Coordinates of C-alpha atoms in Angstrom, one line a residue:
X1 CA 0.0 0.0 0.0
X2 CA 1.5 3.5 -1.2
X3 CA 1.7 6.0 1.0
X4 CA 0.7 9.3 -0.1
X5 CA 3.4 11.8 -0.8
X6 CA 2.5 14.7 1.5
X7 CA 1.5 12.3 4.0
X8 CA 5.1 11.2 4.3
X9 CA 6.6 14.3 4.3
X10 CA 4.4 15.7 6.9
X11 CA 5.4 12.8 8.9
X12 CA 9.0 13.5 8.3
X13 CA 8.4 17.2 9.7
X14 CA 6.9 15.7 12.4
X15 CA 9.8 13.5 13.5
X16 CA 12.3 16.7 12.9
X17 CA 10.5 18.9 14.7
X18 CA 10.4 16.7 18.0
X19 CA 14.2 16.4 17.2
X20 CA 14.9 19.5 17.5
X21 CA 12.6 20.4 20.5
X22 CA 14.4 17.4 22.2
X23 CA 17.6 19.2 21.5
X24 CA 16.6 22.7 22.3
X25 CA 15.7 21.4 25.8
X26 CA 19.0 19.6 25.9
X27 CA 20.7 22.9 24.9
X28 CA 19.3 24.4 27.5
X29 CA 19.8 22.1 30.5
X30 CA 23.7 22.6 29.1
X31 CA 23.6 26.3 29.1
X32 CA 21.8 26.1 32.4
X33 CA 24.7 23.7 33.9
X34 CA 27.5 25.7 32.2
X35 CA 25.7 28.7 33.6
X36 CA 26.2 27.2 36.9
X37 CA 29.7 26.1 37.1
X38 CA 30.9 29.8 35.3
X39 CA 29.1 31.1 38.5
X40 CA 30.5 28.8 41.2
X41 CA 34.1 29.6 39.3
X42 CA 33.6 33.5 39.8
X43 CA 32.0 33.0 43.5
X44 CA 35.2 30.8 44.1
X45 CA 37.5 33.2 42.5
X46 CA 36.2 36.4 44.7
X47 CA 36.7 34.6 48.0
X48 CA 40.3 33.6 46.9
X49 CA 41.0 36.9 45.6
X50 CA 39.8 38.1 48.8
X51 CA 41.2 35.9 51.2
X52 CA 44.6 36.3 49.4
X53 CA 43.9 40.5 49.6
X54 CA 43.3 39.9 53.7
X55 CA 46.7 38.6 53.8
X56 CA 48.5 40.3 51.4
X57 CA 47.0 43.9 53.4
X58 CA 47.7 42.9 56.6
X59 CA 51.5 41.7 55.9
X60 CA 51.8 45.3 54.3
X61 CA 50.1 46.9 57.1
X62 CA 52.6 44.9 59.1
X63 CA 55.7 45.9 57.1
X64 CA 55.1 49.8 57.2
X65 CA 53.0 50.4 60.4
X66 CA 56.0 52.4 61.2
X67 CA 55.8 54.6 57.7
X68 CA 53.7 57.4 57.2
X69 CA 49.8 56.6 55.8
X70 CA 50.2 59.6 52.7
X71 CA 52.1 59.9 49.3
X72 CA 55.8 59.0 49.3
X73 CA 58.1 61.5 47.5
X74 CA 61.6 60.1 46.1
X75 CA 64.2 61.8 47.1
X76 CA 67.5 61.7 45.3
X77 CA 70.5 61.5 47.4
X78 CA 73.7 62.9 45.1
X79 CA 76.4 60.7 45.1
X80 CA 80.0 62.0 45.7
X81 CA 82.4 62.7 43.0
X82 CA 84.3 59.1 43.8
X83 CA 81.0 57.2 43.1
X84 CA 79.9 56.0 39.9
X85 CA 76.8 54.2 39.5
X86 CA 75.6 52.1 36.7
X87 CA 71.5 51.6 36.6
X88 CA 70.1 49.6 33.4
X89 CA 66.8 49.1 32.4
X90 CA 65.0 46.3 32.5
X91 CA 64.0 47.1 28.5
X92 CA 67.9 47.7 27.5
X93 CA 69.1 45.1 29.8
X94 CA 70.7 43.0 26.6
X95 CA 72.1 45.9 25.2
X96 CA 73.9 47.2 28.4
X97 CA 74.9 43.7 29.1
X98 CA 78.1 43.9 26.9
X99 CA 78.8 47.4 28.3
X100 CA 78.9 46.5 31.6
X101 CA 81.2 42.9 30.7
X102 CA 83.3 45.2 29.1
X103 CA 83.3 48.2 31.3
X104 CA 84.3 45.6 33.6
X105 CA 87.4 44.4 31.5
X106 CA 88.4 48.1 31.1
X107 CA 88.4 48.6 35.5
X108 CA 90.5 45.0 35.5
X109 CA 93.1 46.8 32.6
X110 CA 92.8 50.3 34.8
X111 CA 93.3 48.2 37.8
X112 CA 96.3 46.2 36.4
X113 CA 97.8 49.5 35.0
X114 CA 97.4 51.7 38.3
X115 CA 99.0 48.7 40.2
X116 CA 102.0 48.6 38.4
X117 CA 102.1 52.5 38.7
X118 CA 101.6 52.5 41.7
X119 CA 104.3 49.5 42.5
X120 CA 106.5 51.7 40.4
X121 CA 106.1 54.5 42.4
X122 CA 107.0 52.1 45.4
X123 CA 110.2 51.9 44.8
X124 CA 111.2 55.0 43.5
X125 CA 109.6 56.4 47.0
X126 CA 111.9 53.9 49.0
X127 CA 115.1 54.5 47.3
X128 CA 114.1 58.3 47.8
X129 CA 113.8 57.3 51.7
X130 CA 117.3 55.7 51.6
X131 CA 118.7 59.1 50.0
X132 CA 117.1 60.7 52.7
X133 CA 115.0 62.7 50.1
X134 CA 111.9 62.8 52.3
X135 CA 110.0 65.3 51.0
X136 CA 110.0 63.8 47.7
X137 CA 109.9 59.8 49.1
X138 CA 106.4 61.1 51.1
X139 CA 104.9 62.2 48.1
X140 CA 105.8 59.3 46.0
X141 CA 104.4 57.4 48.9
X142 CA 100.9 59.1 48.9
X143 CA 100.9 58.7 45.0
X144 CA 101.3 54.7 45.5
X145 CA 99.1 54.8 47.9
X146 CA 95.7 56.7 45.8
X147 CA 96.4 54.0 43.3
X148 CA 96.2 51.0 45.3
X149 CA 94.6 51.8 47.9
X150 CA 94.1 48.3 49.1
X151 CA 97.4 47.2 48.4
X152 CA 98.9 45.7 51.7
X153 CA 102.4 46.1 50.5
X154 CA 102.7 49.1 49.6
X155 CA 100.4 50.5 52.7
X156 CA 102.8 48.5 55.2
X157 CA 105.7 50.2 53.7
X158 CA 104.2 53.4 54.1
X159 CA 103.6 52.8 58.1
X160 CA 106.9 52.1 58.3
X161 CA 107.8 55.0 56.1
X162 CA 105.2 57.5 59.1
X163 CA 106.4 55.2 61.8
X164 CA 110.7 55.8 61.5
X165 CA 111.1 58.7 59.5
X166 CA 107.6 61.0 60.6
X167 CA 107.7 59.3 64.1
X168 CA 104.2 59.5 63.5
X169 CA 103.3 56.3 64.9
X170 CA 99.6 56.3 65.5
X171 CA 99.2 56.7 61.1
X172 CA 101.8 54.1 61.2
X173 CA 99.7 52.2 62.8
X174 CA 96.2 52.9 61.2
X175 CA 98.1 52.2 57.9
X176 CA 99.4 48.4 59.6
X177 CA 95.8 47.5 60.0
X178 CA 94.7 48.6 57.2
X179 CA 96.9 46.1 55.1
X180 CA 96.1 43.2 57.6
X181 CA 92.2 43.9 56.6
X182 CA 93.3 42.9 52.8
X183 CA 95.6 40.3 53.6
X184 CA 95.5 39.2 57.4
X185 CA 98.8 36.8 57.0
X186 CA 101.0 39.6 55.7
X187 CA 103.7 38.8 57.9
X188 CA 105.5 42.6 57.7
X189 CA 102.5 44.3 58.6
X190 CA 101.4 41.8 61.2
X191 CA 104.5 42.6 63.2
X192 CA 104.6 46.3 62.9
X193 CA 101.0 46.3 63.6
X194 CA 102.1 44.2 67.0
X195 CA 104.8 46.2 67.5
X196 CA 102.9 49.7 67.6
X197 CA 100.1 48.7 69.1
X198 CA 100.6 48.9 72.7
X199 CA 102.3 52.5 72.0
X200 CA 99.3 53.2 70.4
X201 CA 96.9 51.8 73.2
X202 CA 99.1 54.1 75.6
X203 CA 98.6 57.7 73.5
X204 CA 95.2 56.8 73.3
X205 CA 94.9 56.8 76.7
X206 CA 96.6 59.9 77.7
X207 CA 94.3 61.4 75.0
X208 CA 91.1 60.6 77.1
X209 CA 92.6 61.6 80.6
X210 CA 93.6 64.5 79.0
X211 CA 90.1 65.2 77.5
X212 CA 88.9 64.0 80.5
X213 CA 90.8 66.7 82.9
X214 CA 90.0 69.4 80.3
X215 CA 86.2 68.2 80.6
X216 CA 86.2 68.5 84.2
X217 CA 87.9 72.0 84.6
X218 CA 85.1 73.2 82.0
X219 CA 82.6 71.6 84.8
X220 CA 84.2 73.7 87.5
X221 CA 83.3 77.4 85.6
X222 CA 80.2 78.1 87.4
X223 CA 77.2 78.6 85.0
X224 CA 76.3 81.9 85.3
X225 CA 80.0 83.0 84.2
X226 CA 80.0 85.9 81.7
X227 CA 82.5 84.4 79.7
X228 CA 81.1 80.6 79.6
X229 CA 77.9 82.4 78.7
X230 CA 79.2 83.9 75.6
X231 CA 81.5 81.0 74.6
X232 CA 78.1 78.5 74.6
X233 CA 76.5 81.3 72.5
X234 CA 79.1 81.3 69.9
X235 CA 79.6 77.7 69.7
X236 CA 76.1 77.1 69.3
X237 CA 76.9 79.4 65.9
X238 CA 79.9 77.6 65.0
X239 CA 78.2 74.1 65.7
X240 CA 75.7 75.3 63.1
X241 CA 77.7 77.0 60.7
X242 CA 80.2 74.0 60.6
X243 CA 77.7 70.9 60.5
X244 CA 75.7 72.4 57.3
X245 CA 78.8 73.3 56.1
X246 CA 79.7 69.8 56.2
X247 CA 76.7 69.0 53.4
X248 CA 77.7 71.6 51.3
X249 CA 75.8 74.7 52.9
X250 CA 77.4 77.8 51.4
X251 CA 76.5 80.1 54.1
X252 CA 79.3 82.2 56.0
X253 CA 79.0 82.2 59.8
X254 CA 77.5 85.8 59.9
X255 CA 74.8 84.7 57.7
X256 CA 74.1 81.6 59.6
X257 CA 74.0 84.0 63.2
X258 CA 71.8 86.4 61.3
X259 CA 69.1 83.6 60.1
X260 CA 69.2 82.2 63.4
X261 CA 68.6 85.0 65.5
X262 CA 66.5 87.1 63.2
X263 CA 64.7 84.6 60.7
X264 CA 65.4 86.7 58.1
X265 CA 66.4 85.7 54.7
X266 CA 70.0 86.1 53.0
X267 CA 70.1 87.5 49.6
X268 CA 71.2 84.9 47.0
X269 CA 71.1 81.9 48.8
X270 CA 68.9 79.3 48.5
X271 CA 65.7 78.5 50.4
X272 CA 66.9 74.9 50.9
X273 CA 70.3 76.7 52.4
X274 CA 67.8 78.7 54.7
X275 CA 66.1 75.5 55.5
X276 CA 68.4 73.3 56.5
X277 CA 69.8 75.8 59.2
X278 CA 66.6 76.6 60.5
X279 CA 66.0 72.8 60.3
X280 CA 69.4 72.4 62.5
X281 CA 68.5 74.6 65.0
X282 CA 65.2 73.6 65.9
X283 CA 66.9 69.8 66.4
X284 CA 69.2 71.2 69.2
X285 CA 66.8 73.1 71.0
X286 CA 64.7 69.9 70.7
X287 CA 68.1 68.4 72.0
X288 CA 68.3 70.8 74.7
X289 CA 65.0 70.7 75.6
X290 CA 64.0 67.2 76.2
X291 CA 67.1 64.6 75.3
X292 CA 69.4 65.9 77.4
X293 CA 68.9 64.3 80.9
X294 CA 67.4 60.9 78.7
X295 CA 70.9 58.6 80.0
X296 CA 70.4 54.9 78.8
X297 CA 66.9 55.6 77.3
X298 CA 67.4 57.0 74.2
X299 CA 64.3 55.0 72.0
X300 CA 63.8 55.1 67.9
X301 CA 61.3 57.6 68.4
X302 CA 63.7 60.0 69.6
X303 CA 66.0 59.6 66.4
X304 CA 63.0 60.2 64.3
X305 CA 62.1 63.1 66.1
X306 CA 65.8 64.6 66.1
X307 CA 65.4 64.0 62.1
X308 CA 62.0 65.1 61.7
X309 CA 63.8 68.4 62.8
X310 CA 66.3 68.4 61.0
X311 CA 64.7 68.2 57.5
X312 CA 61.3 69.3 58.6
X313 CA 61.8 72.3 57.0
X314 CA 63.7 71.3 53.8
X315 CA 61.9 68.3 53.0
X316 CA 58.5 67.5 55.6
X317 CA 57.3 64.5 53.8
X318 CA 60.4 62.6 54.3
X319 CA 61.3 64.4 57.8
X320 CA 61.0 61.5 60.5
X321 CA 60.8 58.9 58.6
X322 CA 62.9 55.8 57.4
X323 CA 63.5 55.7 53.8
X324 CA 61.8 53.1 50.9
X325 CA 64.2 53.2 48.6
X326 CA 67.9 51.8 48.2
X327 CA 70.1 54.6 48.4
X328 CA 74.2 54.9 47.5
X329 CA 76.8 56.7 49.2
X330 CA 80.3 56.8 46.9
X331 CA 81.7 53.3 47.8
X332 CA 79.5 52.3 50.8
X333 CA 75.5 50.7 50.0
X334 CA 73.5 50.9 53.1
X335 CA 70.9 48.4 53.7
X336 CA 68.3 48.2 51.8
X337 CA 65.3 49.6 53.3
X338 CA 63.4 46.6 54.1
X339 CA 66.0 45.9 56.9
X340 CA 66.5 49.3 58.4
X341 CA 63.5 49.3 60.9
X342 CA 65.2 45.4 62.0
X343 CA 68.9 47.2 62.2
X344 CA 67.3 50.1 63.9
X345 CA 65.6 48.3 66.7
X346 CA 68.9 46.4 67.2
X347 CA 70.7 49.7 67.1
X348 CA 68.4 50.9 69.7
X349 CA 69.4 48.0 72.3
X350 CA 72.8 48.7 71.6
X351 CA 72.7 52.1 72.4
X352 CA 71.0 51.9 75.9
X353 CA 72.9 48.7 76.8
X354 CA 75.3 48.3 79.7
X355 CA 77.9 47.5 78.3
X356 CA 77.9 51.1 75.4
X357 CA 76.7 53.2 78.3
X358 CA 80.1 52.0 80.4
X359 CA 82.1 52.7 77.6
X360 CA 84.1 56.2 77.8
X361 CA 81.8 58.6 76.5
X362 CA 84.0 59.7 73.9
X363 CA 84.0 56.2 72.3
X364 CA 80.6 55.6 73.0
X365 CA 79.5 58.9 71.1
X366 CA 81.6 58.3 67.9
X367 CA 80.6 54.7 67.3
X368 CA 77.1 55.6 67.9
X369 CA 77.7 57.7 65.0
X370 CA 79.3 55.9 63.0
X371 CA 76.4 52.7 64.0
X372 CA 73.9 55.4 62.4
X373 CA 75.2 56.7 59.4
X374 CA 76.7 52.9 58.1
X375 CA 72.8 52.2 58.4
X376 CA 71.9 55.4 56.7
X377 CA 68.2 55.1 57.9
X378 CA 67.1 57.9 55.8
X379 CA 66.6 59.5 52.4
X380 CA 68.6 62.6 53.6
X381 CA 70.1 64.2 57.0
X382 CA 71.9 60.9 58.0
X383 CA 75.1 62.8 58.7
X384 CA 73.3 65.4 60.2
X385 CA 71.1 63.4 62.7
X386 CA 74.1 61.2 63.6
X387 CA 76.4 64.1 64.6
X388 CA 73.2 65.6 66.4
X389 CA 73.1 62.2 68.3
X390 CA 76.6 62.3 69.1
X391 CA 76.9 65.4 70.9
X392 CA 73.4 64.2 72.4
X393 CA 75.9 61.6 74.2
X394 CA 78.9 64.2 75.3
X395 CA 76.3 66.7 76.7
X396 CA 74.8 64.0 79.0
X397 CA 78.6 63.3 80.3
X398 CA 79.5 67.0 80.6
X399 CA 81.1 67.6 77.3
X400 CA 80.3 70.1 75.0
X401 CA 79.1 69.5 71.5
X402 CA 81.8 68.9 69.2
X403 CA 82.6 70.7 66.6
X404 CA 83.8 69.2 63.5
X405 CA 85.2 72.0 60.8
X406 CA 84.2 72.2 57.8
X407 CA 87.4 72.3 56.9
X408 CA 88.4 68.9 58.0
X409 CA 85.6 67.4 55.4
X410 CA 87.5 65.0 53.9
X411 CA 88.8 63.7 56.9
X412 CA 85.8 63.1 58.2
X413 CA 84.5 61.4 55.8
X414 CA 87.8 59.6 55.0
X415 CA 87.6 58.2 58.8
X416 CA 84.3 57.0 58.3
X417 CA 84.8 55.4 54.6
X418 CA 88.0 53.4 56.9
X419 CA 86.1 52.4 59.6
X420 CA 83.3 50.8 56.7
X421 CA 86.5 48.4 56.2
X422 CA 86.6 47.4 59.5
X423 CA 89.2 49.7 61.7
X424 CA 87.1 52.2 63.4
X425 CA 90.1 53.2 65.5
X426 CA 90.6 56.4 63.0
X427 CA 87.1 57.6 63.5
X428 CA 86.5 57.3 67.2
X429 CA 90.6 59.0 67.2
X430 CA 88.9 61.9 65.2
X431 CA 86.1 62.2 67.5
X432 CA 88.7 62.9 70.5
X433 CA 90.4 65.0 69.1
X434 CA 87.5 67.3 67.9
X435 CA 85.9 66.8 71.1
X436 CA 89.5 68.7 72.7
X437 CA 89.8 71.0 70.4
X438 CA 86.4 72.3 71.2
X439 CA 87.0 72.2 75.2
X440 CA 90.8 74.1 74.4
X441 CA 88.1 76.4 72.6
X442 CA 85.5 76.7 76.1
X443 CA 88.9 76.9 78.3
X444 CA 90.7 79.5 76.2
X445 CA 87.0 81.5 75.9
X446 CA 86.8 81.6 79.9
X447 CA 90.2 81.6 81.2
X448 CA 91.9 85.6 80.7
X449 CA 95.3 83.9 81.0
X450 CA 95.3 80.6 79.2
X451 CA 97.3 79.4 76.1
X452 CA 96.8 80.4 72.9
X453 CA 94.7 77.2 71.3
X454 CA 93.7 77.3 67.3
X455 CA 90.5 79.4 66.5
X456 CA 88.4 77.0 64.8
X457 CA 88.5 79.4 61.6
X458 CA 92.2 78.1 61.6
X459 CA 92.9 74.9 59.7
X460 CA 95.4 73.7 62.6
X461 CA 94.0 71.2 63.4
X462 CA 95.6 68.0 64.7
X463 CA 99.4 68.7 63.9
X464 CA 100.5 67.8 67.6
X465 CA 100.2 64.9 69.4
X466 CA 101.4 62.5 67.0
X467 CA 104.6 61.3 68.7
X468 CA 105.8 58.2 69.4
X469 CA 106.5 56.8 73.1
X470 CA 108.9 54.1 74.7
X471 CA 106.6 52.1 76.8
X472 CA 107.9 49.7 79.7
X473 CA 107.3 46.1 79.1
X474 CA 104.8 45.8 81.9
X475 CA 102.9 49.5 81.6
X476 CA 99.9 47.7 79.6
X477 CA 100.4 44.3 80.8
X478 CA 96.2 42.7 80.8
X479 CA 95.1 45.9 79.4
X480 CA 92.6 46.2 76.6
X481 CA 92.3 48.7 73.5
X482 CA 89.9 51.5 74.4
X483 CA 89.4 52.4 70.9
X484 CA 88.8 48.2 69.5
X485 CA 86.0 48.2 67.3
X486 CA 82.5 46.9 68.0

């Protein structure tokens, strides 16, 4: 039996139709369970996002509870003339790649080349020594020495060079243990630096007792004396004067009295010139006002306020606080910053422990100093704050602030650069000796009959006191080294 035609294609329709109902209704149930799983993916997502975002806050939050809740301003530190610093980006990183290999092979040549200069030198400067040609061997020394600098050779032949001919044994002796820090087997050097030693421990001692008696006839000058009076107000000038001086500050004394006493500015100076002495002297008063009589209880909080002061006025964002970025000072690179608040707290408990606060107060002052400025907690006013700290120290055991000239920059900073390799003897030495300069200073100011000691205007300083002494075998027999490093 035939079907008809229209019969069977309706019949067909049928059966397609139903088909594709049945698999619209199966799309559907997919979209529906894909709908599903795309939302339980996003719900999952958000609480991982935000559990992760919990964490991630509070370990931030954590990190910088001791950094300032607003906008962080970079602050450039300029590096000194001796430091050169090589920053590639991350996008030029292949190109500056064979620079830097063969920038590197160039400082190996210069290296080589300054070496063998310098060895050169060397000799010429000892066969000048043997002619007796001094003059001329010192100078060929110092040349040998600025070209290799960490050559233990030719520094051990210089000390013996200070130490015989100079009788300067002390810079003998700095320049011994300088070549034992490069090469602690060099047998030459380790016997000079034997040798010397105890001669040395014994000047270093009359140095302090000396200090010491100087300190404690300042003490006697009652406080209302006219003439102690007028010698704190002009050292309080000088201390100013001489400390931004230090950074760079161009102003002269009479300018720096003048915007001190009369907050008025100086004609063709800059405001950041003004700043930073205003900045000063609103740190000593500070000083003077609250940190004075604060013996074995000196916290963080005080540092930061002491620097807050200090650049308050040049720089408020980044005044009191520790700094975020990684900063470089010629050949020394501080910590990076996400150790200084660590370093810090364990600088703290340093400087209120037993054992600093019995050191001699000299000593205990200049390594405080140094301990601050090799950590270099801040963007800018390190050297500042330190020396501020310092004299924080001598004032609570009697001494006046020291005074470091201007003058004697480069010494300064030389002394510290030495003490980064390991011999802080230099720096704490420099310390005493600025800290009795500045009391010949307060005794010559108050006394109508006293010596004639260097005006610190004078670049005199330290050319006495450098001899050499003949000890008796038993004078520091179980004695230690006041001025052994930390």
């Amino acid at each position: 039996m035939s079907v008809p035609r229209g019969k069977f294609y309706y019949a067909y329709n049928n059966e397609k139709l139903g088909y594709v109902k049945r698999r619209s209704k199966q799309n559907a149930r997919a979209a529906m369970t894909a709908n599903r799983v795309v939302v339980l993916l996003i719900f999952v997502s958000g609480v991982a996002v935000a559990v992760i975002s919990t964490y991630l806050s509070q370990y931030i939050r954590g990190s910088l509870r001791y950094l300032p809740d607003r906008d962080y301003r970079h602050v450039f530190i300029p590096l000194p003339s001796e430091g050169v610093l090589n920053v590639y980006d991350e996008g030029t990183l292949d190109v500056a790649l064979p620079r830097s290999r063969m920038h590197r092979q160039l400082q190996i040549q210069n290296s080589a080349t300054s070496t063998a200069e310098a060895l050169t030198s060397l000799h010429l400067a000892l066969e000048m020594k043997l002619s007796g040609k001094q003059k001329k061997a010192i100078k060929l020394f110092q040349h040998a020495v600025a070209l290799a600098p960490r050559h233990p050779d030719i520094l051990n032949h210089y000390g013996e060079f200070l130490e015989h001919t100079q009788n300067d044994v002390i810079k003998a002796n700095e320049y011994y243990v300088r070549a034992l820090s490069y090469q602690p087997n060099h047998e030459g050097a380790l016997m000079n630096s034997q040798r010397t030693a105890r001669v040395v421990e014994e000047l270093d001692r009359r140095m302090l007792r000396r200090i010491d008696d100087k300190r404690n006839a300042l003490s006697a000058i009652p406080d209302n004396n006219v003439a102690l009076i007028r010698a704190k107000k002009e050292a309080y000038f000088q201390h100013i004067y001489h400390t931004v001086g230090i950074e760079g500050n161009t102003m002269n004394l009479a300018q720096t009295r003048a915007i001190v006493e009369t907050r008025t500015a100086v004609a063709g100076k800059s405001i950041d010139e003004h700043n930073e002495i205003l900045g000063l002297d609103a740190a000593m008063k500070y000083i003077n006002a609250t940190l004075v009589n604060k013996v074995g209880s000196i916290t963080i909080k005080d540092i930061l306020e002491i620097h807050m002061r200090v650049l308050g006025h040049v720089d408020p964002v980044q005044g009191g606080q520790f700094r975020r970025t990684q900063v470089y000072v010629g050949g020394h690179i501080p910590p990076g910053p996400g150790d200084i608040h660590y370093l810090m707290e364990e600088f703290a408990l340093w400087l209120n422990s037993e054992r600093a606060i019995r050191m001699h107060p000299v000593r205990y002052a200049a390594l405080a100093h140094y301990k601050l400025v090799h950590i270099h907690p801040f963007s800018d006013g390190n050297g500042r704050t330190s020396r501020l700290l310092m004299n924080m120290i001598l004032m609570q055991a009697g001494y006046p602030p020291v005074i470091i000239h201007k003058q004697h920059r480069h010494t300064y900073y030389e002394n510290l650069q030495i003490a980064n390799t390991g011999d802080v003897q230099p720096f704490v030495r420099f310390i005493a000796e600025c800290t009795e300069q500045t009391l010949d200073l307060f005794l010559w100011a108050t006394s109508e009959f006293s010596r004639q000691v260097p005006a610190l205007s004078q670049d005199t300083l330290f050319t006495e006191r450098r001899n050499t002494i003949v000890l008796e075998d038993d004078v520091t027999d179980g004695a230690t080294n006041i001025f052994d490093a930390d």
